[in-house]
PDB file of C-alpha atoms in Angstrom:
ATOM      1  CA  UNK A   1       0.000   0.000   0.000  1.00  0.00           C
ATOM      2  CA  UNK A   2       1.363   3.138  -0.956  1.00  0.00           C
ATOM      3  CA  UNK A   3       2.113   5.665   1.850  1.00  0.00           C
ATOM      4  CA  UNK A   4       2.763   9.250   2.382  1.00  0.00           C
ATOM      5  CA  UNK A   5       3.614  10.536   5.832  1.00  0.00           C
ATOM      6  CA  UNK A   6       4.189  14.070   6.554  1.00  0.00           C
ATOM      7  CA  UNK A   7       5.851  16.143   9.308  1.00  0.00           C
ATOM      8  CA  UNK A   8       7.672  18.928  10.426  1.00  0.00           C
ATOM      9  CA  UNK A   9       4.672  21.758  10.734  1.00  0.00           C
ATOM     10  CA  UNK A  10       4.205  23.627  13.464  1.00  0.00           C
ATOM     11  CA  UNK A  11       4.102  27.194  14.697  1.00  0.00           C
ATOM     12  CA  UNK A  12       6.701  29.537  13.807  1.00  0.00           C
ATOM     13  CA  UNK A  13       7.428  33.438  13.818  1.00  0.00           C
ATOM     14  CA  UNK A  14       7.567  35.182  10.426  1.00  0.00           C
ATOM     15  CA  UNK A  15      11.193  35.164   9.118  1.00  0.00           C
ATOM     16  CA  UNK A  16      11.627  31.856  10.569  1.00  0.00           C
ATOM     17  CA  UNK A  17      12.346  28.662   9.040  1.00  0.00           C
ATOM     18  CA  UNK A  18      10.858  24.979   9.110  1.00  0.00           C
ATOM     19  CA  UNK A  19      11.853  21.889   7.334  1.00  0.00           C
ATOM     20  CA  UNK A  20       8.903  19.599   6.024  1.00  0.00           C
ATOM     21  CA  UNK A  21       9.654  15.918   5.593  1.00  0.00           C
ATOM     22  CA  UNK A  22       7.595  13.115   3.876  1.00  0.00           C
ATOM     23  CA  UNK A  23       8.551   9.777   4.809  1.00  0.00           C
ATOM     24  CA  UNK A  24       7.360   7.148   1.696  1.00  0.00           C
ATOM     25  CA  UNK A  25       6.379   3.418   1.374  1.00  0.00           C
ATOM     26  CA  UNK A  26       4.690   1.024  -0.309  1.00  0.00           C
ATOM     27  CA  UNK A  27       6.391   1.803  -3.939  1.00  0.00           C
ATOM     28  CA  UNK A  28       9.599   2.394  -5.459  1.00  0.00           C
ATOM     29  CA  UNK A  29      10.374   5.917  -4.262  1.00  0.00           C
ATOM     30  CA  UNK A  30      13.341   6.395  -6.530  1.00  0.00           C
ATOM     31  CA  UNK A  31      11.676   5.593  -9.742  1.00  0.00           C
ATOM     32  CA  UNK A  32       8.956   8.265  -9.316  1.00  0.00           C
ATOM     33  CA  UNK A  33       8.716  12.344  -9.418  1.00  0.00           C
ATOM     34  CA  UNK A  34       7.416  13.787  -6.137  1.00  0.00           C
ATOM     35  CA  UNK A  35       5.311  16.996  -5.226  1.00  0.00           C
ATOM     36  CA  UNK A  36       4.387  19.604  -2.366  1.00  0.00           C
ATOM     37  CA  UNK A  37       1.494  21.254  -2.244  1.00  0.00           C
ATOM     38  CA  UNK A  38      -0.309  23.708   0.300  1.00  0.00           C
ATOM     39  CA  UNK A  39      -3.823  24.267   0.890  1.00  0.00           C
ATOM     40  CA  UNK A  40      -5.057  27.271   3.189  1.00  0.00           C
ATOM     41  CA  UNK A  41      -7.679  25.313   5.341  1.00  0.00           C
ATOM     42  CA  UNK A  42     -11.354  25.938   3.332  1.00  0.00           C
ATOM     43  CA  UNK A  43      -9.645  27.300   0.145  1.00  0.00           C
ATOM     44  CA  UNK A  44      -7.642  26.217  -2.954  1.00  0.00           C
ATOM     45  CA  UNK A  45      -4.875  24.184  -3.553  1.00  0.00           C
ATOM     46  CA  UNK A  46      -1.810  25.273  -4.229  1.00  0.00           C
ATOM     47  CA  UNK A  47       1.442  23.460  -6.207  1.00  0.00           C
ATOM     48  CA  UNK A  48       4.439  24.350  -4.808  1.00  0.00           C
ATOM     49  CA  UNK A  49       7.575  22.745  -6.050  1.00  0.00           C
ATOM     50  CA  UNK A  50       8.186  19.328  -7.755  1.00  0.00           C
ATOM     51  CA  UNK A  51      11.681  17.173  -8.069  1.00  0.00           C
ATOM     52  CA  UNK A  52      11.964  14.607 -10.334  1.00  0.00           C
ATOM     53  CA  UNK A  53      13.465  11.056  -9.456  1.00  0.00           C
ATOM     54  CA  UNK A  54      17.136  11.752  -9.677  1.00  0.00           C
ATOM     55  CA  UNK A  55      16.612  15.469  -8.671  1.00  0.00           C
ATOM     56  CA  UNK A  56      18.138  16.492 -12.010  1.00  0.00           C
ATOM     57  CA  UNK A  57      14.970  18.789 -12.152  1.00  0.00           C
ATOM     58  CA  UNK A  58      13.187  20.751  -9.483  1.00  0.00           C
ATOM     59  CA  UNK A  59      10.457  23.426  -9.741  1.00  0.00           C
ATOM     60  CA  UNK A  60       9.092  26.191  -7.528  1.00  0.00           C
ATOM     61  CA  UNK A  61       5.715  28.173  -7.943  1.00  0.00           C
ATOM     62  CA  UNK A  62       7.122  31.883  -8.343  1.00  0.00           C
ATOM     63  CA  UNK A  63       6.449  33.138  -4.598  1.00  0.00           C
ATOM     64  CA  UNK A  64       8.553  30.428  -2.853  1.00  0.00           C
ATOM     65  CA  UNK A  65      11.543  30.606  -5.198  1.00  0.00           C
ATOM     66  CA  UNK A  66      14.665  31.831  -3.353  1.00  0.00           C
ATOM     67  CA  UNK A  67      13.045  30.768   0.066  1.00  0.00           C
ATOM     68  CA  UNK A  68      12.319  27.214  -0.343  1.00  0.00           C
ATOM     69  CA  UNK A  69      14.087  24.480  -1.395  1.00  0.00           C
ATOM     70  CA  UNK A  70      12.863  20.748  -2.709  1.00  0.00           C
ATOM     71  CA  UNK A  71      14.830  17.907  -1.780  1.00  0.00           C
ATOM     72  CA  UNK A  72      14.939  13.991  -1.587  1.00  0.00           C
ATOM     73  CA  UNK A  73      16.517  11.010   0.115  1.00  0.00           C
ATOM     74  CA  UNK A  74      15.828   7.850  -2.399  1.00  0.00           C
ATOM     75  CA  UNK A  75      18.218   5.728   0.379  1.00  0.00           C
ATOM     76  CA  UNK A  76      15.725   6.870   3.113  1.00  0.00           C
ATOM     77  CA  UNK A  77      12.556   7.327   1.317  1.00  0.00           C
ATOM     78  CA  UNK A  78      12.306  10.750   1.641  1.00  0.00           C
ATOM     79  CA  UNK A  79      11.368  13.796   0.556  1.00  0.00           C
ATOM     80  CA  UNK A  80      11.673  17.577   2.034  1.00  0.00           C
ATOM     81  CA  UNK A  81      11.323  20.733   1.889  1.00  0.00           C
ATOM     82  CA  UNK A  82      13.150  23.581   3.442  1.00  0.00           C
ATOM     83  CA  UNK A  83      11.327  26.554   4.093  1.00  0.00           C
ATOM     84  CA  UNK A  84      13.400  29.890   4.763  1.00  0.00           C
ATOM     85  CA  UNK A  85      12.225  33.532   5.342  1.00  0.00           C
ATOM     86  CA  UNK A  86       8.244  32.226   5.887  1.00  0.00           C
ATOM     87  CA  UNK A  87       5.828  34.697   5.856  1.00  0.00           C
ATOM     88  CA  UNK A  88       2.079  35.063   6.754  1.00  0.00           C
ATOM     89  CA  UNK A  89       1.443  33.834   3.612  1.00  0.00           C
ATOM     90  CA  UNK A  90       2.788  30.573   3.830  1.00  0.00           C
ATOM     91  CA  UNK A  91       0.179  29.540   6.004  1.00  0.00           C
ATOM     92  CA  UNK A  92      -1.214  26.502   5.038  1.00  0.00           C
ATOM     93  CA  UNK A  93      -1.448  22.933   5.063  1.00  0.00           C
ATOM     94  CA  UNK A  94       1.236  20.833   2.909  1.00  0.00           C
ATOM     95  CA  UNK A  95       0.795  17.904   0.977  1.00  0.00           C
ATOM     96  CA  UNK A  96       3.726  15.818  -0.368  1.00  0.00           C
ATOM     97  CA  UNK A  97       2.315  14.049  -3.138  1.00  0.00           C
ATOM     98  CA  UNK A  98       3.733  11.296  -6.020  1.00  0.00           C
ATOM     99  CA  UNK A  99       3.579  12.273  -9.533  1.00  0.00           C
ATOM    100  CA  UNK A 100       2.537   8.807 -11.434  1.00  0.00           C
ATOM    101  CA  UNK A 101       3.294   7.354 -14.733  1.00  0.00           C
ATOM    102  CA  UNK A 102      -0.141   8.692 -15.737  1.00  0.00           C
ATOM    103  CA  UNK A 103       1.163  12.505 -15.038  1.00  0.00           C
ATOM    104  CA  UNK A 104      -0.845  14.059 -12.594  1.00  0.00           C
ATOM    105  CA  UNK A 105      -0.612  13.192  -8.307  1.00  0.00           C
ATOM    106  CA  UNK A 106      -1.922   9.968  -7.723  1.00  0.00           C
ATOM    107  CA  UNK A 107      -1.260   9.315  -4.344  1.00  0.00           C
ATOM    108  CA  UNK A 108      -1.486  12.502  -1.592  1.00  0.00           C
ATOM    109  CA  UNK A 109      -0.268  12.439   2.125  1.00  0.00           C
ATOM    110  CA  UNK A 110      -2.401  13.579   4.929  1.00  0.00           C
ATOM    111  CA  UNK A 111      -0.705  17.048   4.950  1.00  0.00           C
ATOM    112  CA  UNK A 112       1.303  18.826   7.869  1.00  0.00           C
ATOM    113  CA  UNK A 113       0.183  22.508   9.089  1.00  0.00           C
ATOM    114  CA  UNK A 114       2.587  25.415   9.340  1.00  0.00           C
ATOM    115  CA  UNK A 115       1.402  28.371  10.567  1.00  0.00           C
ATOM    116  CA  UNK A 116       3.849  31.740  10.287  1.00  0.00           C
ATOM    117  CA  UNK A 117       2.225  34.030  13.185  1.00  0.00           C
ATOM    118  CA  UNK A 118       3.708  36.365  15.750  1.00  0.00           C
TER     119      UNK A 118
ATOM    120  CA  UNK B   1       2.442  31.207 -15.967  1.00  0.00           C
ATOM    121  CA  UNK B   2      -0.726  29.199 -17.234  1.00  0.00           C
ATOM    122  CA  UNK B   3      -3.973  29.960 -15.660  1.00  0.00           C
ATOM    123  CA  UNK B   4      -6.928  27.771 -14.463  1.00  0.00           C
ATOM    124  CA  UNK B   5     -10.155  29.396 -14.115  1.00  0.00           C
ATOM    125  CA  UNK B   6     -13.069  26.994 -13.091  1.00  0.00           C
ATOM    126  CA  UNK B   7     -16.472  27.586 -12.957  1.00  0.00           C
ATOM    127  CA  UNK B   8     -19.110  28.031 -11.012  1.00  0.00           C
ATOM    128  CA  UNK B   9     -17.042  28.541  -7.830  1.00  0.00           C
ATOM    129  CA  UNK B  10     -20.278  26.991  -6.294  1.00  0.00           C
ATOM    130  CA  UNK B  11     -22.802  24.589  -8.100  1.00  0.00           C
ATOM    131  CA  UNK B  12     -25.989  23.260  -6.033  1.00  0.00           C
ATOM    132  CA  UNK B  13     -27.635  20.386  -6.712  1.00  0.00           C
ATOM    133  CA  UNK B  14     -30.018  16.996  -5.927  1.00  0.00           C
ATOM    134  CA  UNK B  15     -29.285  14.006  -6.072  1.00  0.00           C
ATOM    135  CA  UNK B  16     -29.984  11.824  -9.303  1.00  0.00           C
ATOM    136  CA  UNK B  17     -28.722  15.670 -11.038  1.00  0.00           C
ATOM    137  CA  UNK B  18     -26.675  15.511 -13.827  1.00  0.00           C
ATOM    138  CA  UNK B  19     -23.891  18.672 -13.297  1.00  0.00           C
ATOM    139  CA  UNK B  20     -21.105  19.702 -15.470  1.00  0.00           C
ATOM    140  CA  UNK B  21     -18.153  22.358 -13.984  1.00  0.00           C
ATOM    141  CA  UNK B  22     -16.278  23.956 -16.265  1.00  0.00           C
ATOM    142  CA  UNK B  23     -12.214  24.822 -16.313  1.00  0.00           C
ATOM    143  CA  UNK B  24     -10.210  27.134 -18.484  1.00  0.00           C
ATOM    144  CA  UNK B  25      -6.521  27.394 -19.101  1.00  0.00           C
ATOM    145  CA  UNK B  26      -5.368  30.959 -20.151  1.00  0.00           C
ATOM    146  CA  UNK B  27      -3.507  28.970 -23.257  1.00  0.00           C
ATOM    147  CA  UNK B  28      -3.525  25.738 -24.902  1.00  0.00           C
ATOM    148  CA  UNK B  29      -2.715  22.837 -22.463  1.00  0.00           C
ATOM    149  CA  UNK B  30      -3.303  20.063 -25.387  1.00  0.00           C
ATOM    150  CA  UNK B  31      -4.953  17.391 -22.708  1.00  0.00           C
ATOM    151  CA  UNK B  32      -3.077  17.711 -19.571  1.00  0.00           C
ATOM    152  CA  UNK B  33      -5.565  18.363 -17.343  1.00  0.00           C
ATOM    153  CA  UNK B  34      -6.442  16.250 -14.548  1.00  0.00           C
ATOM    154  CA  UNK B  35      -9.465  16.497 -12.187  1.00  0.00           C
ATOM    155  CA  UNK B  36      -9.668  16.310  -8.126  1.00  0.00           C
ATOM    156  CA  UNK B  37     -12.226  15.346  -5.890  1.00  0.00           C
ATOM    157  CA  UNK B  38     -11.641  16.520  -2.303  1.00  0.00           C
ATOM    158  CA  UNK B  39     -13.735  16.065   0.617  1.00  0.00           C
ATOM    159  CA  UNK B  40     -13.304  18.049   4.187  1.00  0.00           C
ATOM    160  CA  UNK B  41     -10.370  17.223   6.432  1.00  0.00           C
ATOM    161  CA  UNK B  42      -9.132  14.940   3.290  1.00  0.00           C
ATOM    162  CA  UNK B  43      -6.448  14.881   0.890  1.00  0.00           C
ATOM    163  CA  UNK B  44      -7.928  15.558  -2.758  1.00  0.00           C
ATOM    164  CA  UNK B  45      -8.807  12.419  -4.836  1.00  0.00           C
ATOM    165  CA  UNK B  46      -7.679  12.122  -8.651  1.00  0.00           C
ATOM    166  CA  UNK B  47     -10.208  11.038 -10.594  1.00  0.00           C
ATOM    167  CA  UNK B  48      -9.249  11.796 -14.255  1.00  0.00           C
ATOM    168  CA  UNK B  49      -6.718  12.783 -15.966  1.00  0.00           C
ATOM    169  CA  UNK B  50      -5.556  13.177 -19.683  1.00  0.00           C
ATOM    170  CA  UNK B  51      -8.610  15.757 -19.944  1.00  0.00           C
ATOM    171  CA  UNK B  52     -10.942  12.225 -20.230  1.00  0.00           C
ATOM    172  CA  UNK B  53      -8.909   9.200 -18.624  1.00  0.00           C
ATOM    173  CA  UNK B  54     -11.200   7.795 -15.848  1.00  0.00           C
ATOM    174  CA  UNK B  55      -8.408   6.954 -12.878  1.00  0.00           C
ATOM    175  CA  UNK B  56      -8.697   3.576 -12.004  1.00  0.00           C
ATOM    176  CA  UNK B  57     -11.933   2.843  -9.159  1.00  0.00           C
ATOM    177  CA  UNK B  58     -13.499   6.118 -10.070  1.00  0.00           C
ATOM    178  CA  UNK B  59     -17.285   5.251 -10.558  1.00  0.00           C
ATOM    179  CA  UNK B  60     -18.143   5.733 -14.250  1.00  0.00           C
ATOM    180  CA  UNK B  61     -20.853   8.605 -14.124  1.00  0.00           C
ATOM    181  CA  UNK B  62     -18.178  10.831 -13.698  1.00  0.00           C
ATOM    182  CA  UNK B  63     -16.792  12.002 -17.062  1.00  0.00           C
ATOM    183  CA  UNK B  64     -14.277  14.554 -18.479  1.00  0.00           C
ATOM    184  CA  UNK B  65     -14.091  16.268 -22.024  1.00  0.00           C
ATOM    185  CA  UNK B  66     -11.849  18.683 -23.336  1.00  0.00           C
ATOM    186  CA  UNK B  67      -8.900  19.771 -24.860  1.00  0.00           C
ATOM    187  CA  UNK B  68      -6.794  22.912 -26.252  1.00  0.00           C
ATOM    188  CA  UNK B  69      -8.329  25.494 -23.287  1.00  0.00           C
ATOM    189  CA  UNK B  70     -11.651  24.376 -22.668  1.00  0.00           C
ATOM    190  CA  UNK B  71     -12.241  21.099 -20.131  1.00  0.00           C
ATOM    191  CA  UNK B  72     -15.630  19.758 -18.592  1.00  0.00           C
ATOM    192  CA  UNK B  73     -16.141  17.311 -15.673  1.00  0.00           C
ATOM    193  CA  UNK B  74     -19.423  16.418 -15.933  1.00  0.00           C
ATOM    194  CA  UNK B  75     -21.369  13.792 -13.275  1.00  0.00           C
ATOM    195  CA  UNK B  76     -24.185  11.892 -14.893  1.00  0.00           C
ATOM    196  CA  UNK B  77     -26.207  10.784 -11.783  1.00  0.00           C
ATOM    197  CA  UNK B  78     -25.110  12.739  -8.720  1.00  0.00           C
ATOM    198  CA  UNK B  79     -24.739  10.090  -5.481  1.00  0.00           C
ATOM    199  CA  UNK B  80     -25.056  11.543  -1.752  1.00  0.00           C
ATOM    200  CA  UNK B  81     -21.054  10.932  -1.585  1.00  0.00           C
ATOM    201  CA  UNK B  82     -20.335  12.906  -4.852  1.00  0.00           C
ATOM    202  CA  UNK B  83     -20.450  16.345  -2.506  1.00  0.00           C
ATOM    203  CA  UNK B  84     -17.526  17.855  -2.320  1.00  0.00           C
ATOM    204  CA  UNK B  85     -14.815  19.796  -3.597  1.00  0.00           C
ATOM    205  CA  UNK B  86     -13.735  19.713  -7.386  1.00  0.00           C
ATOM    206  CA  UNK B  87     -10.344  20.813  -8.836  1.00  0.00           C
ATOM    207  CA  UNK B  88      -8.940  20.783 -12.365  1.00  0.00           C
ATOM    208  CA  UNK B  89      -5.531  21.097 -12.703  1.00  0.00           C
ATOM    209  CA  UNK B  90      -3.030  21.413 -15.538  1.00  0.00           C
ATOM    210  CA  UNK B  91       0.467  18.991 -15.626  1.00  0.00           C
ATOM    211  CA  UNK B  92       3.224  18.176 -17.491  1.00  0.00           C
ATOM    212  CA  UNK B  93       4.603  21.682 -17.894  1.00  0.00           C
ATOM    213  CA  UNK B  94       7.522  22.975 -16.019  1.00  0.00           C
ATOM    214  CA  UNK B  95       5.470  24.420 -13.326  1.00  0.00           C
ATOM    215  CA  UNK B  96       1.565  23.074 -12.427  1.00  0.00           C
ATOM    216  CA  UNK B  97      -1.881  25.277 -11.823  1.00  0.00           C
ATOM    217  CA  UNK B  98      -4.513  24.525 -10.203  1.00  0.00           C
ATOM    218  CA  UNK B  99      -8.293  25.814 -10.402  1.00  0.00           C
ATOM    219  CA  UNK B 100      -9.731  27.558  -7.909  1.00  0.00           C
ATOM    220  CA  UNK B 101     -12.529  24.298  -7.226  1.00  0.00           C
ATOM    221  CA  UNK B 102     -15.822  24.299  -7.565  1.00  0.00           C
ATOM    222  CA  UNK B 103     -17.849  23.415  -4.430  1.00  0.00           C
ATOM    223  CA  UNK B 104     -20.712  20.930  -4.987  1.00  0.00           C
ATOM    224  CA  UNK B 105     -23.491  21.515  -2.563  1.00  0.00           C
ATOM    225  CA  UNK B 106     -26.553  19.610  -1.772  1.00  0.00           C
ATOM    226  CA  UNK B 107     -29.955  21.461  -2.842  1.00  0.00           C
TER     227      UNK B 107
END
C-alpha cells in the first residue's frame, strides 16, 4: 500500500524557518517524481515545487523561489522541503504528493500545518 | 504562468442531477488536465486525468471532455457521496496550476 507521511509543521514566527519531511512506502520511491502542495484550510490548492526522481529537475511556484528548497533522500525514502524567510502567507497545510506514470498526483499524504504568526 | 479558471465557484444540486463544472486554461494545455475530488479534512482524490482518462476505481458517471483550453467534468447521476470539492488542474509543464474548485453543494 502506498504511503505518504508528513511532518515537520508547526508554529513559527515570520522570518523563521521549518523543514517539512515526507517519509514514503509502499512503492519504489526512486523511480517516481514527487510533489508539495499547500492548501489554506477551506480554500484552494496550491502546487508548490516538484523534483523529479534523480533530482536532475526541481520546480518552484514563483512566490517560494529563493526561500524554499525541494529535496529527496531515495536511500531513506524521503522527501523535504526547506522553508526559509516564511511569511504570513505561507500559512497553510502541505501535501507531499507522487507524480505517477499517468502525469498528474496519484497518491497525496495527509498534509502537515505550518502556521507563520507572531 | 498558465492559468486555471473553473467555474461556477459553487454549483448546487439533488441528487440523481446531472452537473457539469467547467475549467479554463489561459492557453492551450493540449490534454493535460487532470481532475480532483476533495472532501473536508481529506487529501484531494484524482479522478481523471488526460482531460478524459477515468483513474482507475473512479465510478463511471463521472466524465471529463476537453482539450486545447476548454475542459468539462461532468457527473451523470449525482450520489449523496459525490459532494464535495472539485479541482482541475493542468500537468506536465515545467510548473503546475490549479483551479480555484468548484464546491458541490446539496440542494
Amino acid at each position: 500500500e502506498v504511503q505518504l507521511v508528513e511532518s515537520g509543521g508547526g508554529l513559527v514566527q515570520p522570518g523563521g524557518s521549518l523543514r517539512l519531511s515526507c517519509a514514503a512506502s509502499g512503492f519504489s520511491f526512486d523511480d517516481y517524481d514527487m510533489h508539495w502542495v499547500r492548501q489554506v484550510p477551506g480554500k484552494g490548492l496550491e502546487w508548490v515545487s516538484s523534483i523529479s526522481w534523480n533530482s536532475g529537475s526541481i520546480e518552484y511556484v514563483d512566490s517560494v523561489k529563493g526561500r524554499f528548497t525541494i529535496s529527496r533522500d531515495n536511500a531513506k525514502n524521503s522527501l523535504y522541503l526547506q522553508m526559509n524567510n516564511l511569511t504570513t502567507e505561507d500559512t497553510a497545510l502541505y501535501y507531499c504528493g507522487r507524480e505517477g506514470i499517468t502525469g498528474p498526483i496519484d497518491y497525496w499524504g495527509h498534509g502537515t500545518l505550518v502556521t507563520v504568526s507572531s | 504562468d498558465i492559468q486555471m479558471t473553473q467555474s461556477p465557484s459553487t454549483l448546487s444540486a439533488s441528487v440523481g442531477d446531472r452537473v457539469t463544472i467547467t475549467c479554463r486554461a489561459s492557453q492551450s494545455i493540449s490534454r493535460w488536465l487532470a481532475w480532483y475530488q476533495q472532501k473536508p479534512g481529506k487529501a484531494p482524490k484524482l479522478l481523471i486525468y488526460l482531460a478524459s482518462t477515468l483513474q482507475s476505481g473512479v465510478p463511471s458517471r463521472f466524465s471529463g471532455s476537453g482539450s486545447g483550453t476548454e475542459f468539462t467534468l461532468s457527473i451523470s447521476s449525482l450520489q449523496p457521496d459525490d459532494f464535495a470539492a472539485y479541482f482541475c488542474q493542468h500537468y506536465n509543464f515545467y510548473t503546475w496550476t490549479f483551479g480555484q474548485g468548484t464546491k458541490l453543494e446539496m440542494k
